[in-house]
XYZ file of C-alpha atoms in Angstrom:
66
model
C -5.281 -7.530 -15.988
C -5.614 -3.785 -16.462
C -4.042 -0.626 -15.136
C -6.123 2.159 -13.742
C -5.222 5.616 -12.644
C -7.742 6.510 -9.973
C -8.641 10.197 -10.224
C -10.216 11.015 -6.868
C -9.665 13.430 -3.979
C -7.720 10.727 -2.146
C -5.790 9.681 -5.267
C -3.492 6.744 -4.516
C -1.822 6.658 -7.925
C -1.551 3.867 -10.455
C -3.079 0.503 -9.527
C -2.904 -2.823 -11.359
C -6.074 -4.918 -11.036
C -5.978 -8.631 -11.842
C -9.026 -10.901 -12.014
C -8.637 -14.683 -11.762
C -11.579 -17.030 -12.192
C -11.746 -20.394 -10.436
C -15.071 -22.075 -11.170
C -17.902 -20.048 -9.643
C -15.480 -17.778 -7.771
C -13.455 -14.761 -8.796
C -10.336 -13.377 -7.103
C -9.588 -9.702 -7.596
C -6.085 -8.508 -6.703
C -5.157 -4.813 -6.627
C -1.462 -3.859 -6.570
C -0.182 -0.329 -5.912
C 2.487 0.229 -8.571
C 4.684 2.639 -6.587
C 4.946 0.488 -3.439
C 4.095 -3.061 -4.542
C 1.489 -3.419 -1.784
C -1.277 -5.863 -2.719
C -4.824 -6.422 -1.486
C -7.331 -8.977 -2.739
C -10.980 -9.969 -2.480
C -12.728 -13.236 -3.364
C -16.391 -13.661 -4.247
C -18.896 -14.850 -6.849
C -18.142 -14.320 -10.546
C -21.277 -12.180 -10.944
C -19.905 -9.520 -8.559
C -16.874 -8.349 -10.561
C -17.374 -4.623 -10.001
C -18.053 -5.102 -6.302
C -14.922 -7.208 -5.872
C -12.829 -4.540 -7.607
C -14.268 -1.892 -5.294
C -13.551 -4.035 -2.208
C -9.975 -4.866 -3.287
C -9.176 -1.206 -4.019
C -10.761 -0.158 -0.703
C -8.606 -2.707 1.135
C -5.565 -1.404 -0.743
C -6.349 2.180 0.311
C -6.597 1.082 3.958
C -3.299 -0.817 3.691
C -1.584 2.259 2.242
C -3.060 4.507 4.942
C -1.740 2.178 7.650
C 1.865 2.599 6.450
């Protein structure tokens, strides 16, 4: 688990990213610290960076829908 502050034009603030391995699969969960909203993505272990990008993208969409 790590914390990341995402410096970008559409900055969403502090996000906690957790990676959980289950055999050949990896689950990436991204939690927005200020609101507690969570988004996750599941895929192959070899695609860690891609899963992080997908989970954070899903989190941004969830925050925009509020």
